[in-house]
Every structure is written in structure tokens, then in C-alpha cells.
CSV table of C-alpha atoms in Angstrom, one decimal:
chain,number,residue,atom,x,y,z
A,187,MET,CA,-2.6,-11.0,-11.2
A,188,MET,CA,-3.3,-7.4,-12.7
A,189,PHE,CA,-1.9,-5.9,-16.1
A,190,TRP,CA,-1.0,-2.4,-15.6
A,191,GLN,CA,0.6,-0.1,-17.8
A,192,GLY,CA,2.1,-2.7,-20.1
A,193,PHE,CA,3.3,-4.9,-16.9
A,194,ASP,CA,1.9,-7.5,-15.4
A,195,VAL,CA,2.1,-6.9,-11.5
A,196,ASP,CA,1.5,-9.6,-8.9
A,197,VAL,CA,0.7,-8.9,-5.5
A,198,ASN,CA,4.1,-10.1,-4.5
A,199,VAL,CA,5.5,-7.2,-6.3
A,200,LEU,CA,3.1,-4.8,-4.5
A,201,ILE,CA,4.0,-6.1,-1.2
A,202,MET,CA,7.7,-5.5,-2.1
A,203,MET,CA,6.8,-2.0,-3.3
A,204,ILE,CA,4.9,-1.2,0.0
A,205,GLN,CA,7.8,-2.4,1.9
A,206,GLN,CA,10.4,-0.6,0.1
A,207,ILE,CA,8.4,2.4,0.5
A,208,GLU,CA,8.3,1.7,4.2
A,209,LYS,CA,11.7,1.7,4.5
A,210,ASN,CA,12.5,4.8,2.6
A,211,VAL,CA,9.9,7.2,4.4
A,212,PRO,CA,11.4,9.1,7.3
A,213,ASN,CA,10.8,7.9,10.7
A,214,HIS,CA,9.8,11.1,12.1
A,215,GLY,CA,6.0,12.2,12.1
A,216,ASP,CA,3.3,10.1,10.8
A,217,VAL,CA,4.8,7.3,9.0
A,218,ALA,CA,1.5,5.6,8.3
A,219,GLU,CA,0.5,8.7,6.6
A,220,LYS,CA,3.2,9.3,4.4
A,221,ILE,CA,3.2,5.7,3.3
A,222,ALA,CA,-0.6,6.3,2.4
A,223,GLY,CA,0.3,9.7,0.8
A,224,HIS,CA,2.8,8.0,-1.6
A,225,ILE,CA,0.6,5.3,-2.5
A,226,GLU,CA,-2.2,7.5,-3.0
A,227,SER,CA,-0.2,10.0,-5.1
A,228,PHE,CA,1.6,7.4,-7.3
A,229,TRP,CA,-0.1,4.2,-7.5
A,230,ALA,CA,-3.0,3.2,-9.8
A,231,PRO,CA,-6.3,2.9,-7.9
A,232,ALA,CA,-6.5,-0.9,-9.3
A,233,MET,CA,-2.9,-1.6,-7.4
A,234,ARG,CA,-4.4,0.0,-4.4
A,235,THR,CA,-7.4,-2.1,-4.3
A,236,GLN,CA,-5.5,-5.2,-4.9
A,237,LEU,CA,-3.1,-4.2,-2.0
A,238,TYR,CA,-5.9,-3.5,0.3
A,239,ASN,CA,-7.7,-6.9,-0.5
A,240,TYR,CA,-4.4,-8.7,0.2
A,241,VAL,CA,-3.1,-7.1,3.4
A,242,SER,CA,-6.8,-7.0,4.9
A,243,THR,CA,-6.9,-10.8,4.8
A,244,HIS,CA,-3.2,-11.5,5.8
A,245,ARG,CA,-2.7,-8.3,8.3
A,246,SER,CA,-0.2,-10.5,10.5
A,247,GLU,CA,2.4,-10.5,7.7
A,248,PHE,CA,2.8,-6.7,8.0
A,249,GLY,CA,3.8,-4.1,10.6
A,250,PHE,CA,1.9,-1.7,12.2
A,251,GLU,CA,2.7,1.1,9.9
A,252,ILE,CA,1.7,-0.8,6.6
A,253,GLN,CA,-1.5,-1.7,8.3
A,254,GLN,CA,-2.3,1.8,9.4
A,255,ALA,CA,-1.4,3.0,5.7
A,256,ILE,CA,-3.9,0.6,4.3
A,257,ASP,CA,-6.6,1.6,6.8
A,258,LEU,CA,-6.0,5.2,5.7
A,259,LEU,CA,-6.1,4.6,2.3
A,260,HIS,CA,-9.3,2.3,2.4
A,261,ALA,CA,-10.9,5.1,4.6
A,262,LYS,CA,-10.2,7.8,2.0
A,263,ALA,CA,-11.8,5.7,-1.0
A,264,LYS,CA,-14.7,5.2,1.1
A,265,ALA,CA,-15.4,8.7,1.8
């Protein structure tokens, strides 16, 4: 569990958040890029890292767009 801005955020909350982002991103254009852009703009680095660590070991639980978004975020973080 992670402590962020006065709130305990566990991975289940992060998963719910990314799934809500995916549902609310317009379905035209590069959806994965839009999801990644939102997370990069509004999530703390620790939240992105925690989500990446979970998704990278549980990829089959997530759809293609979320997998791609996480991969994009990870690639940007390594650059």
C-alpha cells in the first residue's frame, strides 16, 4: 500500500482508476496514448510505478489499451 497526499492508495484503487480512465477516453485515435498522457499528467510517479509493477506481472487481467498505456509510460520513464 502507498501513502499519497494523505490517503492510503492500494493497487486495487489504482486499477479501478485506470479502468475508469480507459472507459472515459474517446475511442478515436490512439487510446493507449491518451490513457498514458492522462496518467503521466495527473498521477504521482510513485503511483505510476506501483501500477506498472502490478500490470507487468498480471498482464492477462488487462485489456490491450491498458497494457499499451503502461508500456508507453514505462518506456518514457526509462528514456
